[in-house]
Short mmCIF file of C-alpha atoms and ligand atoms in Angstrom, two decimals:
data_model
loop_
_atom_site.label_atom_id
_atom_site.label_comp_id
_atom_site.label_asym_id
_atom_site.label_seq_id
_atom_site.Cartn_x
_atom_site.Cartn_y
_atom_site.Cartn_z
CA UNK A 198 1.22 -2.37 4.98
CA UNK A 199 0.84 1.26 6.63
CA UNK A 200 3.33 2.59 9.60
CA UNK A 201 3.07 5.51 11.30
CA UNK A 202 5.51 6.88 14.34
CA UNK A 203 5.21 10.07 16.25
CA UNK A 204 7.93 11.94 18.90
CA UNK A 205 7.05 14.36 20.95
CA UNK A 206 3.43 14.06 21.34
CA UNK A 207 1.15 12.99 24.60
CA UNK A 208 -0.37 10.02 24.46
CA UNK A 209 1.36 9.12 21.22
CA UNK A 210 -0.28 5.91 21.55
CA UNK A 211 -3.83 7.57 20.95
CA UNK A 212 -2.52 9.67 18.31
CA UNK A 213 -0.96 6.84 16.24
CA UNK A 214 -4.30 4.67 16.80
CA UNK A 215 -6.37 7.05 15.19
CA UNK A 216 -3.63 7.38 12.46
CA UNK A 217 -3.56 3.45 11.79
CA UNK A 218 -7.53 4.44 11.68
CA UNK A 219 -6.64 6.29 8.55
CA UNK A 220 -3.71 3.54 7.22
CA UNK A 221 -6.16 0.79 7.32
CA UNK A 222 -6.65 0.06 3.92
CA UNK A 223 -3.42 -0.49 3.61
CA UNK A 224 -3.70 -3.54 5.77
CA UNK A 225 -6.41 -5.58 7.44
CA UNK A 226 -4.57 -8.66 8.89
CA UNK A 227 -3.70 -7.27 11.90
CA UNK A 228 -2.31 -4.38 13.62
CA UNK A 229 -0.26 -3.06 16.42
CA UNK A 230 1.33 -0.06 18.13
CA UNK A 231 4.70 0.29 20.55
CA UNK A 232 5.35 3.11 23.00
CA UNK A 233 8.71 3.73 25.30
CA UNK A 234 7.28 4.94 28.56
CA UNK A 235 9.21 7.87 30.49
CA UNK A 236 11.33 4.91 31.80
CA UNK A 237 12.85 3.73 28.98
CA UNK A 238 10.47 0.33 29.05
CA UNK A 239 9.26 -0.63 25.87
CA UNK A 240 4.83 -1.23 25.86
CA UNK A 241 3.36 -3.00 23.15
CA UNK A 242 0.09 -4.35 22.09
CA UNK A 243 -0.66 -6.44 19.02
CA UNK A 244 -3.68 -8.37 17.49
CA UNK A 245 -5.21 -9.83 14.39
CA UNK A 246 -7.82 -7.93 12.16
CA UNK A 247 -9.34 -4.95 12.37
CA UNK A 248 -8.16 -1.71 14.30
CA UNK A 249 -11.76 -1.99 16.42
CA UNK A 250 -11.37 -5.07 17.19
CA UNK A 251 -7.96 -5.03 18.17
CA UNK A 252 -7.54 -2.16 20.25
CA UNK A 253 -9.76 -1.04 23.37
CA UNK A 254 -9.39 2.26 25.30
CA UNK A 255 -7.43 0.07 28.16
CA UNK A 256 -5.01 -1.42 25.76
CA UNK A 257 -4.14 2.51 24.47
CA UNK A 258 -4.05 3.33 27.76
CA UNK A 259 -1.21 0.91 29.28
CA UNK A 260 0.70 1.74 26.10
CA UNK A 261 1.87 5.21 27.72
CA UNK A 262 5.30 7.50 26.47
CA UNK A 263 5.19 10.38 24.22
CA UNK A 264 7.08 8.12 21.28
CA UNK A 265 5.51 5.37 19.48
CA UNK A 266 5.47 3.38 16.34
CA UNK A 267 2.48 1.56 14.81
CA UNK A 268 1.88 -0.88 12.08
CA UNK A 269 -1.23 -2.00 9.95
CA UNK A 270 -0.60 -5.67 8.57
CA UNK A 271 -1.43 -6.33 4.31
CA UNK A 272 -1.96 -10.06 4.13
CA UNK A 273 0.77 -12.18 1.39
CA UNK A 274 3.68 -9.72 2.73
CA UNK A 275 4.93 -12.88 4.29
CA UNK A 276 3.17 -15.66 6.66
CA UNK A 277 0.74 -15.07 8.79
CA UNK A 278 0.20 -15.03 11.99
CA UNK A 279 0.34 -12.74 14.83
CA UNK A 280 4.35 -13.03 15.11
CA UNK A 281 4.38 -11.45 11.98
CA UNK A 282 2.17 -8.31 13.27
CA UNK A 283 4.74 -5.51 13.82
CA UNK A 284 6.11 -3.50 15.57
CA UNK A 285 8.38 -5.81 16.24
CA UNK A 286 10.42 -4.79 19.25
CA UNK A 287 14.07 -6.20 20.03
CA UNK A 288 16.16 -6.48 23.35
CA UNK A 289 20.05 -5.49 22.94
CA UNK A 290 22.71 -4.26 25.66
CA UNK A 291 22.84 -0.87 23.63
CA UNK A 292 19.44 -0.32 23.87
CA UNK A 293 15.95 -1.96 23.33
CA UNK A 294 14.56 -1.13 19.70
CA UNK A 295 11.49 -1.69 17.94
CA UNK A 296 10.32 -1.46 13.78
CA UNK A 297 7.46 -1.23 11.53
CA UNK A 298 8.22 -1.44 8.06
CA UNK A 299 6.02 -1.36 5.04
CA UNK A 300 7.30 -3.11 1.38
CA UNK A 301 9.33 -5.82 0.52
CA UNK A 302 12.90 -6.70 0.20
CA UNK A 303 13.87 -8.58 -2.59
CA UNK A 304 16.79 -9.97 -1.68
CA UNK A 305 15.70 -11.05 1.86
CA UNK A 306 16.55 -14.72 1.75
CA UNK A 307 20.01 -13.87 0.69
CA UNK A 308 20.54 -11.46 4.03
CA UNK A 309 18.37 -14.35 5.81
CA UNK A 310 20.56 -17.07 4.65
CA UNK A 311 23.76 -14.72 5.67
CA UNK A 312 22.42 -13.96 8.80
CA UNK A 313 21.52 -17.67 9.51
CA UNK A 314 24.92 -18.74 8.54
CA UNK A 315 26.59 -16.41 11.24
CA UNK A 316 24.22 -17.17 14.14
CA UNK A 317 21.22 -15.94 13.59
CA UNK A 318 17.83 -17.69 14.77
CA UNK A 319 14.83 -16.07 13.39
CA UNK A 320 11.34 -15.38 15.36
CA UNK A 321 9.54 -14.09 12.09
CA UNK A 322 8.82 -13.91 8.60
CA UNK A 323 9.38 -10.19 8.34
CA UNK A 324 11.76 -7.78 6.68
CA UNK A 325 11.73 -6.06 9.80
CA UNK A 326 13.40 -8.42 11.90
CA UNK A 327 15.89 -9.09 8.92
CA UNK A 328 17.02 -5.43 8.97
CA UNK A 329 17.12 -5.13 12.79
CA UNK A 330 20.25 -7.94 12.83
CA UNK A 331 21.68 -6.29 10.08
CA UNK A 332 21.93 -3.04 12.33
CA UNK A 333 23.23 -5.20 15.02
CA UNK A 334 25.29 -7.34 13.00
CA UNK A 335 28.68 -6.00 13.57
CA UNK A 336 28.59 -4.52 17.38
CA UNK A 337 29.58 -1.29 16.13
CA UNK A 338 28.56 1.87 18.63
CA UNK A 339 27.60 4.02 16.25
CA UNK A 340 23.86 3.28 15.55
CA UNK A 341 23.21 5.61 12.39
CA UNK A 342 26.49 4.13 10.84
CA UNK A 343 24.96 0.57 11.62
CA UNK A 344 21.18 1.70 9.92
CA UNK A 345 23.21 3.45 6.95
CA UNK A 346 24.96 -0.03 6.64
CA UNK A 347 22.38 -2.16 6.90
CA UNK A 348 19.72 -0.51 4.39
CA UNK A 349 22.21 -0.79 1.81
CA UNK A 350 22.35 -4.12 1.73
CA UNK A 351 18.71 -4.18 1.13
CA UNK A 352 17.33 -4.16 -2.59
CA UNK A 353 13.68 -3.68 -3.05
CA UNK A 354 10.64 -1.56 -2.07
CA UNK A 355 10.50 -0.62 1.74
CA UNK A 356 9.87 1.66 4.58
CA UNK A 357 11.07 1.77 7.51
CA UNK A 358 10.23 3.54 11.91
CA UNK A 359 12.83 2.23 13.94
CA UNK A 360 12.40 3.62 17.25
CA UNK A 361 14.73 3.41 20.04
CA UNK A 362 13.65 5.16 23.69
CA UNK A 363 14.36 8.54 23.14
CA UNK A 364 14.78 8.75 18.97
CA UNK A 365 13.11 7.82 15.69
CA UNK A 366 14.65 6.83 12.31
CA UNK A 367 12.27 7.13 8.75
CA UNK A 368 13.79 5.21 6.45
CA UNK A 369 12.76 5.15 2.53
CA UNK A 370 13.91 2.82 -0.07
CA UNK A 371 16.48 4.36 -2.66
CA UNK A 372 13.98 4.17 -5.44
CA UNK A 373 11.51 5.68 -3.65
CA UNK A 374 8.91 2.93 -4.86
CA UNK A 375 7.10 3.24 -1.13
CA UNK A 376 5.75 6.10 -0.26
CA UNK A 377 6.41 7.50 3.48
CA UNK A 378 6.13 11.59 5.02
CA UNK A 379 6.71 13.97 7.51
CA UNK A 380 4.51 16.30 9.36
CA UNK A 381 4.32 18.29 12.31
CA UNK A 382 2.08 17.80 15.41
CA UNK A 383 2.33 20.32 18.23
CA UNK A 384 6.09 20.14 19.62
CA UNK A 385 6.59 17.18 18.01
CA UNK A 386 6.80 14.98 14.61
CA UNK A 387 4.56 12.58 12.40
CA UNK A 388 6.08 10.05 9.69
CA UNK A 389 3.53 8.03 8.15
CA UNK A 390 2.52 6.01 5.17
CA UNK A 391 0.25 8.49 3.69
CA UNK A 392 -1.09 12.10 4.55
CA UNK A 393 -4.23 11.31 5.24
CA UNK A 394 -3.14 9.55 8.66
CA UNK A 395 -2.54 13.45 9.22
CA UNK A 396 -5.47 14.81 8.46
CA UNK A 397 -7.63 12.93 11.39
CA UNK A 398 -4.72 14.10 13.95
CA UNK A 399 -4.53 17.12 13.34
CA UNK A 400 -1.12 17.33 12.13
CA UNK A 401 0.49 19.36 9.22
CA UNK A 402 2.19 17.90 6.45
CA UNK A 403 5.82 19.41 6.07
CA UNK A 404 7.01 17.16 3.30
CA UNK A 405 8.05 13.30 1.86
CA UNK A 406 10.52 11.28 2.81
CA UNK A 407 12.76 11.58 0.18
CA UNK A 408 14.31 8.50 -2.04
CA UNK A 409 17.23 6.91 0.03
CA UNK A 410 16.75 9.33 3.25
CA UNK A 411 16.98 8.66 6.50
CA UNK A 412 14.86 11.21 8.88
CA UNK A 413 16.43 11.55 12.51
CA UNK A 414 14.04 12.68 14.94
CA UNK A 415 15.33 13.20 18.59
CA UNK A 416 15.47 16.23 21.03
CA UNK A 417 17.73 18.55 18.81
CA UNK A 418 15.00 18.25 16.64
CA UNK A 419 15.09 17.05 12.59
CA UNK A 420 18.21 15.26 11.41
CA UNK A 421 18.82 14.06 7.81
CA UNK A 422 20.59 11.86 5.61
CA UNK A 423 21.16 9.93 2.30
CA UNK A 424 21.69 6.23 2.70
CA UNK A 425 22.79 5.86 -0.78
CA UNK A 426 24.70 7.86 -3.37
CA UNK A 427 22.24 5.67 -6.19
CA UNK A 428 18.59 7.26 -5.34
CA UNK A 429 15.80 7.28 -7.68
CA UNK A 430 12.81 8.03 -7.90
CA UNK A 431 10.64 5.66 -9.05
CA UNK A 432 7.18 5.60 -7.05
CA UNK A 433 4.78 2.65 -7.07
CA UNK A 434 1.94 3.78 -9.64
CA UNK A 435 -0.53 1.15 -8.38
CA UNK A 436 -0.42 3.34 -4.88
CA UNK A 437 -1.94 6.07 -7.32
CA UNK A 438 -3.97 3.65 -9.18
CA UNK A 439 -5.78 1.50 -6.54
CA UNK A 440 -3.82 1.15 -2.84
CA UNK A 441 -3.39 4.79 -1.58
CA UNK A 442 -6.74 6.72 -0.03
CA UNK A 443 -7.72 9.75 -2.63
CA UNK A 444 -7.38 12.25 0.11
CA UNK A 445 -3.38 11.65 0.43
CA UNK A 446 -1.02 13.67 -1.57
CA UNK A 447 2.15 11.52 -2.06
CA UNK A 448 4.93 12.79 -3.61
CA UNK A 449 3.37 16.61 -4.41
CA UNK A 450 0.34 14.58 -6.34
CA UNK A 451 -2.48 14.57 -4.36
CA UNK A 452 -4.47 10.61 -5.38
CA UNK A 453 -7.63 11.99 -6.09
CA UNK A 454 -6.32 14.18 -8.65
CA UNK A 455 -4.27 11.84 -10.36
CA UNK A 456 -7.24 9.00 -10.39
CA UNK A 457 -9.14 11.98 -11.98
CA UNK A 458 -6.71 12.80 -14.69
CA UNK A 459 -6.59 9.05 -15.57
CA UNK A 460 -9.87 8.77 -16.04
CA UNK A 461 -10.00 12.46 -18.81
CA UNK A 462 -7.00 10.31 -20.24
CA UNK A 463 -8.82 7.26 -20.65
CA UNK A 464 -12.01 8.46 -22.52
CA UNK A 465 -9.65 10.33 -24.96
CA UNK A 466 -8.00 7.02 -25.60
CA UNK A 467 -10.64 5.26 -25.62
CA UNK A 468 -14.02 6.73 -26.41
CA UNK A 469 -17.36 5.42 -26.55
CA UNK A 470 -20.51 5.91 -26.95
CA UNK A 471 -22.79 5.63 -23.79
CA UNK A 472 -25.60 6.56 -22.00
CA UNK A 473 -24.43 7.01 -18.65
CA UNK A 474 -20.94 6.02 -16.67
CA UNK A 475 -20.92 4.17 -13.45
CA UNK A 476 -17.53 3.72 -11.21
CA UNK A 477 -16.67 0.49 -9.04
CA UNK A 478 -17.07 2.03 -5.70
CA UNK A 479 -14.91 2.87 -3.90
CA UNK A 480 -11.50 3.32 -5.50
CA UNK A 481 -12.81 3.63 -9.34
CA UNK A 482 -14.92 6.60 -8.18
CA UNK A 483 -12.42 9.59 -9.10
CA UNK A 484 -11.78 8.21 -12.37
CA UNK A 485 -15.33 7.58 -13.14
CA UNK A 486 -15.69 11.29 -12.39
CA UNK A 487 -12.66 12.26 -14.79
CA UNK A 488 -14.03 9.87 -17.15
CA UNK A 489 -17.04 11.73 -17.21
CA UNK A 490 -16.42 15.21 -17.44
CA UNK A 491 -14.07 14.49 -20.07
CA UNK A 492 -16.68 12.60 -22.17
CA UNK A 493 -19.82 14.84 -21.19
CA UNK A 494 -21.25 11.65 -20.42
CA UNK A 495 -23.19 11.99 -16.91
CA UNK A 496 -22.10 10.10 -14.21
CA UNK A 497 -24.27 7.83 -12.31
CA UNK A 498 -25.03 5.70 -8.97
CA UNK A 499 -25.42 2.36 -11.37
CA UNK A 500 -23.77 0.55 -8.66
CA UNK A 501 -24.47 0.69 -4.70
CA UNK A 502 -21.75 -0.70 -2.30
CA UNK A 503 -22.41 -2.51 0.93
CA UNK A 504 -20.84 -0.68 3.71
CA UNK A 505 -21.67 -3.71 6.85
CA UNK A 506 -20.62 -7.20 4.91
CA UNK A 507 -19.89 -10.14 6.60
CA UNK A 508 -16.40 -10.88 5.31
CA UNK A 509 -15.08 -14.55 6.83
CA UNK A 510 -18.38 -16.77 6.41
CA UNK A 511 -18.21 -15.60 2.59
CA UNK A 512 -15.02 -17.23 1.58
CA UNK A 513 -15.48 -20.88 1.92
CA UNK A 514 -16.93 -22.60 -1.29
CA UNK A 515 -17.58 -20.95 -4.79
CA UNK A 516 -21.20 -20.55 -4.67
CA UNK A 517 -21.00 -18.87 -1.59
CA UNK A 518 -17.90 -16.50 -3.25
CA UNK A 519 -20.28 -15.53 -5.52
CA UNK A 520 -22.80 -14.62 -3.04
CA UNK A 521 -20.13 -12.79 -1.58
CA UNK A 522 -19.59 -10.09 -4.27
CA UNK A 523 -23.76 -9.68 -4.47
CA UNK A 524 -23.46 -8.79 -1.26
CA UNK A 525 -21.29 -6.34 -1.77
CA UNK A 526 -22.29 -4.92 -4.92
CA UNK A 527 -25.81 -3.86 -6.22
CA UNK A 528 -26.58 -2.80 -9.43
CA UNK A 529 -29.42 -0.04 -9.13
CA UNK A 530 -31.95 -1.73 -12.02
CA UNK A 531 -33.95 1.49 -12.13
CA UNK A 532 -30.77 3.43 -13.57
CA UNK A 533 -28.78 0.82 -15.31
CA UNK A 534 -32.13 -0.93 -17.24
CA UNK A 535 -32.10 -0.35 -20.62
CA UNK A 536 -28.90 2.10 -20.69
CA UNK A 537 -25.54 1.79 -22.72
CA UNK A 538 -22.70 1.58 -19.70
CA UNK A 539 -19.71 2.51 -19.68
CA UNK A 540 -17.98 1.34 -16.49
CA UNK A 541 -14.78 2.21 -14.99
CA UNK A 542 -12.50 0.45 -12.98
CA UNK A 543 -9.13 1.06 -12.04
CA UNK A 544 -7.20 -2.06 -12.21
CA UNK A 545 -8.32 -5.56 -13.36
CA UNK A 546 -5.71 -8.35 -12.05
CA UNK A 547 -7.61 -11.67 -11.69
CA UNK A 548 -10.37 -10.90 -13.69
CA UNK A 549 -12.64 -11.86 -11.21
CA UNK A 550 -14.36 -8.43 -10.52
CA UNK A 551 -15.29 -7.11 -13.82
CA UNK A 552 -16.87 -10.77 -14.61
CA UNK A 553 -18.97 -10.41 -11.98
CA UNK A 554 -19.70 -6.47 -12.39
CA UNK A 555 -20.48 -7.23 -15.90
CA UNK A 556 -22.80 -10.18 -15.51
CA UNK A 557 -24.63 -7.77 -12.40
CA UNK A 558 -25.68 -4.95 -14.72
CA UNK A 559 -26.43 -7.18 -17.47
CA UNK A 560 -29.05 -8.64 -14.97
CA UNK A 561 -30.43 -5.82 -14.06
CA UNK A 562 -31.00 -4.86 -17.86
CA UNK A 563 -27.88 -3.07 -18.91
CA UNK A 564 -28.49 -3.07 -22.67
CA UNK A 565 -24.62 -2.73 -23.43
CA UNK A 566 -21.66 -2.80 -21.17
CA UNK A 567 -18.23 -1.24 -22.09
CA UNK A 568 -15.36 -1.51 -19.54
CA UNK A 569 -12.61 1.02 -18.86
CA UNK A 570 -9.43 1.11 -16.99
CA UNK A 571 -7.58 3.41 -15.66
CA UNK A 572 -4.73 1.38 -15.89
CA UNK A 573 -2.51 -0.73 -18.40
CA UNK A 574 -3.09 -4.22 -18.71
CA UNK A 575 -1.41 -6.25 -15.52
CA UNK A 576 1.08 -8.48 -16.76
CA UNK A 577 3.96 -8.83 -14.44
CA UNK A 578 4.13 -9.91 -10.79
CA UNK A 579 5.33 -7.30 -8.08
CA UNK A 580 7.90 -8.17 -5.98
CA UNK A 581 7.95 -5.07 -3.77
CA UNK A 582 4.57 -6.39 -1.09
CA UNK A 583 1.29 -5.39 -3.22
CA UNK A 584 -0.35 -8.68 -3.77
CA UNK A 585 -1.07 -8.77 -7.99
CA UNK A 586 -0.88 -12.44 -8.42
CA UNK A 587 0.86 -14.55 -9.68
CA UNK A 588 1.35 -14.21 -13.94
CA UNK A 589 -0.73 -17.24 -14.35
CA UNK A 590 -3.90 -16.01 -12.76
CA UNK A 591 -3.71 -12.49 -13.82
CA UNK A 592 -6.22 -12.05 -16.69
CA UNK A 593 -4.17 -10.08 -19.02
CA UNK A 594 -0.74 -11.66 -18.53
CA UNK A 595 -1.63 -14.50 -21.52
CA UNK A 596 -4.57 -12.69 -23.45
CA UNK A 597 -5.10 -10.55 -26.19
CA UNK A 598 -7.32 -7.35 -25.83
CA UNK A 599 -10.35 -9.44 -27.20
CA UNK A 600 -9.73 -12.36 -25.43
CA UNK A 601 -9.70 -10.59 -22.14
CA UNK A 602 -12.97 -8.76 -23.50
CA UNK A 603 -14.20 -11.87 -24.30
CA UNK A 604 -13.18 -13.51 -20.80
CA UNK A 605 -14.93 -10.23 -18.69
CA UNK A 606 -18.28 -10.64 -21.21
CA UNK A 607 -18.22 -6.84 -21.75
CA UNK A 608 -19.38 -5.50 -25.05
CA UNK A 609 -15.87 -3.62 -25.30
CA UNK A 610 -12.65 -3.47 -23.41
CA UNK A 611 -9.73 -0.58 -22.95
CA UNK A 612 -7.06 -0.14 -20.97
CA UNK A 613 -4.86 3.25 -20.00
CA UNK A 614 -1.85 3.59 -22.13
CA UNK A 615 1.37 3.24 -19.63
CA UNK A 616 2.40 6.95 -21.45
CA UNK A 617 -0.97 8.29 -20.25
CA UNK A 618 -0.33 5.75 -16.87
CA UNK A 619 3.08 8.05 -16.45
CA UNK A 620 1.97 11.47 -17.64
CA UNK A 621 -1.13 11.51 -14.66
CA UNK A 622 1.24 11.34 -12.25
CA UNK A 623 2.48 14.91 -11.16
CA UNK A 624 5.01 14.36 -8.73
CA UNK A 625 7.13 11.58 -10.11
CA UNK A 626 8.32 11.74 -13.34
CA UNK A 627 9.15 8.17 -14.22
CA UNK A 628 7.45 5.78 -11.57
CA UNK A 629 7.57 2.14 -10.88
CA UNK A 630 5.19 0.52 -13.17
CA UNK A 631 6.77 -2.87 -13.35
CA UNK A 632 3.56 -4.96 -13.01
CA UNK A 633 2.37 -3.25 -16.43
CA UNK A 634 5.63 -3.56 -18.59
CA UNK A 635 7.78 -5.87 -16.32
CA UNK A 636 10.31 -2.95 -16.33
CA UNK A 637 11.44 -3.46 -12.71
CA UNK A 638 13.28 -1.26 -11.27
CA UNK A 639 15.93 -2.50 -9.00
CA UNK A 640 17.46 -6.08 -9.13
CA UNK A 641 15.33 -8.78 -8.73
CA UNK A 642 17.50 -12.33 -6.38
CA UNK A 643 14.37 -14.02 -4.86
CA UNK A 644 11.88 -14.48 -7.70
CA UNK A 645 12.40 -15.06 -11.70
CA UNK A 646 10.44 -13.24 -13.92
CA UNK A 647 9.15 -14.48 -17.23
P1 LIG B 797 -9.62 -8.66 -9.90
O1 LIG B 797 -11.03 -8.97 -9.54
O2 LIG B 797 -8.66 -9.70 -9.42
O3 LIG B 797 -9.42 -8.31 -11.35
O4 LIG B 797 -9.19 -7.38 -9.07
C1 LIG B 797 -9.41 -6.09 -9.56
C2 LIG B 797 -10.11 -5.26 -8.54
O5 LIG B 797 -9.44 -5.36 -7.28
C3 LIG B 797 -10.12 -3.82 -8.94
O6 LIG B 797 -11.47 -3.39 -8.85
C4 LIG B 797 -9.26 -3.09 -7.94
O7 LIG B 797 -9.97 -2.02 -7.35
C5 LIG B 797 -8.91 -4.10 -6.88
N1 LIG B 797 -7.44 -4.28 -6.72
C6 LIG B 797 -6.45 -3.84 -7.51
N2 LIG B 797 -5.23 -4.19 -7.02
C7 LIG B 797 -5.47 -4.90 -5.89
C8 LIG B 797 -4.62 -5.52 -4.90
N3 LIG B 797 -3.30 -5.47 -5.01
N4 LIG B 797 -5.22 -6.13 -3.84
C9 LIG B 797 -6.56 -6.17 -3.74
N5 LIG B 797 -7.40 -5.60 -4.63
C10 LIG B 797 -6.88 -4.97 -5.70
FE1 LIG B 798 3.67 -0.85 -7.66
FE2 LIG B 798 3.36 -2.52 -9.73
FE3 LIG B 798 5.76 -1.45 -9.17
FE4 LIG B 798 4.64 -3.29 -7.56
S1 LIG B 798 5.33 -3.59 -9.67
S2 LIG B 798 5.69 -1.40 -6.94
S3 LIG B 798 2.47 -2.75 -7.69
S4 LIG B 798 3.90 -0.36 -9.82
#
């Protein structure tokens, strides 16, 4: 999931759709935005999909105010459905609210089950709507005492807008496992996901959203606060690895860079001998490039992506699955034919992708394929909202080295060191990489892990 709120802007709801522009590979299930109009009414529009085919220049147009919140959906959060699209936006005699949250809580069927005990009829599926009766809970008046309250009774990896009509809260989780910054546009303020939802606004970045804070944004300007006396800081490392766009700099480490350093990491690790070194566009790129300077090996185009695939009619039956990844993927024969390859990904968690990447260039007369990753092997589930599987169907979770060689039909097979995973990573000196060692790090109440 990617949010995004801005105060103080015109048109905020223009600004924060060409933000979610920028968020939306963090999501593409669906999307929405929420304004409050210079009357206090609260305008929102959702849908299901893609930004472009959501959104329309009328539907940005009726959502008028200069504050707004906005939400890109990441399918296997929760269910489905266009309920679940946030914002979500909530009536109260204090004052309407909406939220768009990004992450998962872990112990939301414990604060569900509470909640459902005392009264409480859900609408959705979503953390979101969880956390706004938690602020509501106890009809206190004081509304920061009530968010202050009600995050820390949430374990897990979130973020958090809430936006009331004339105010905006950022909310990150105490470990800091979601990413989530500031920045300044004109008058006013930008929180987002990621940086790059900056960058196409025109806004500056001032700084993250620190472990455990709570921004305040309102008309005397920036407010702050810690949630919780027991912050961390313990970033998501698959954001750097795979989910975050290599032009955001999260946490003083700009993606790019640390995808790069990965990749110089991984030759010395794990050399070999090869002709040329092709990346799995689009996210393997940077390391591919790392990879290469660090090995003197050149770099080539060995693969070409697809940019206009048909994505739905694809999914259906098998045969047609695997038409689906030719379509997306071609090997260039006149560069791979007859070369040793040494191809980079940055993550394998099925399996699925390298099989098929594999199989490609050996059709188009790869004499030897070697894989690298610029990751550790996946073994663990993650419980904080990026989809890795389950530990049955992730590839590495039950094999050896060689039998996941064997299983991808490469002609070798390594894998990042977690040291190397942690040392790439400049701006956070121990983070979350629970899916690789199944060191998780806060309390786990709604899953078991092996
Ligand atoms: P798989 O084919 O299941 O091994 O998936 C690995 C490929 O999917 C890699 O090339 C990654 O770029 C990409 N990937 C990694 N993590 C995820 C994720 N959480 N959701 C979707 N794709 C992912
Ligand atoms: Fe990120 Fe993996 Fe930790 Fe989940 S378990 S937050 S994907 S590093």
């Amino acid at each position: 999931m990617g949010v995004i709120g801005v105060y103080g802007v015109s048109s905020a709801s223009t600004v924060i759709y060409y933000g979610l522009h920028n968020l939306q590979h963090r999501g593409q299930e669906g999307a929405g935005i929420a304004t409050f109009d210079s009357t206090g009414q609260c305008r929102r529009f959702r849908g299901l999909g893609l930004m472009d085919k959501i959104f329309d220049p009328a539907s940005i147009s009726h959502l008028e105010g200069n504050i707004g919140i906005g939400a890109v959906r990441y399918a296997n959060v929760s269910h489905g459905g266009l309920d679940n699209v946030q914002p979500l936006f909530f009536h109260h005699k204090s004052g309407d609210f909406a939220i768009a949250g990004d992450g998962n809580v872990v112990n939301s069927r414990q604060l569900a089950d509470y909640l459902e005990d005392h009264g409480t009829i859900f609408q959705t599926a979503t953390d979101s709507e969880i956390l706004a009766h938690l602020i509501k809970k106890d009809g206190n008046e004081d509304r920061i005492v009530n968010i202050v309250n009600a995050l820390n009774m949430m374990e897990g990896g979130f973020s958090f807008i809430i936006m009331t009509k004339n105010r905006l809260y950022a909310c990150r989780d105490k470990y800091g496992i979601k990413p989530l910054c500031l920045g300044k546009l004109a008058d006013g303020y930008v929180v987002s996901s990621e940086s790059c939802a900056f960058d196409i606004i025109g806004a500056t970045f001032i700084r993250d959203i620190t472990p455990g804070e709570i921004v305040t944004i309102d008309d005397k300007g920036l407010r702050t606060r810690q949630y919780s006396r027991f912050s961390k800081h313990r970033m998501c490392s698959m954001e750097y690895i795979y989910f975050a766009r290599p032009d955001s700099d999260i946490d003083g480490c700009n993606v790019h860079a640390y995808r790069k350093e990965a990749g110089r990491r991984l030759y010395r690790e794990n050399p070999v001998e090869a002709d040329i070194v092709v990346g799995v566009p689009e996210s393997s790129l940077s390391a591919a490039m790392g990879f290469s300077e660090e090995s003197g090996i050149p770099y080539e185009m060995g693969l070409i992506k697809h940019k206009y695939v048909g994505r739905t009619f694809i999914q259906p039956v098998q045969e047609m699955r695997e038409l689906g990844v030719k379509m997306k993927l071609s090997p260039v024969k006149s560069i791979v034919s007859g070369k040793r390859i040494a191809l980079v990904d940055d993550s394998i968690v099925r399996g699925t992708t390298s099989l098929k990447i594999v199989k490609l260039l050996r059709e188009a007369g790869a004499k030897e394929v070697h894989v690298r990753i610029a990751s550790p092997m996946m073994t663990h589930p993650c419980f904080y909202g990026v989809d890795t599987s389950t530990p049955e169907e992730l590839l590495c979770s039950h094999r050896t080295l060689e039998e996941a060689c064997q299983a991808i039909g490469a002609d070798s097979l390594g894998f990042l060191s977690p040291e190397s995973t942690n040392a790439s990573c400049f701006g956070c000196a121990e983070p979350c990489m629970a899916c690789f060692t199944g060191d998780y790090p806060t309390a786990l109440y709604n899953e078991i892990t092996k």
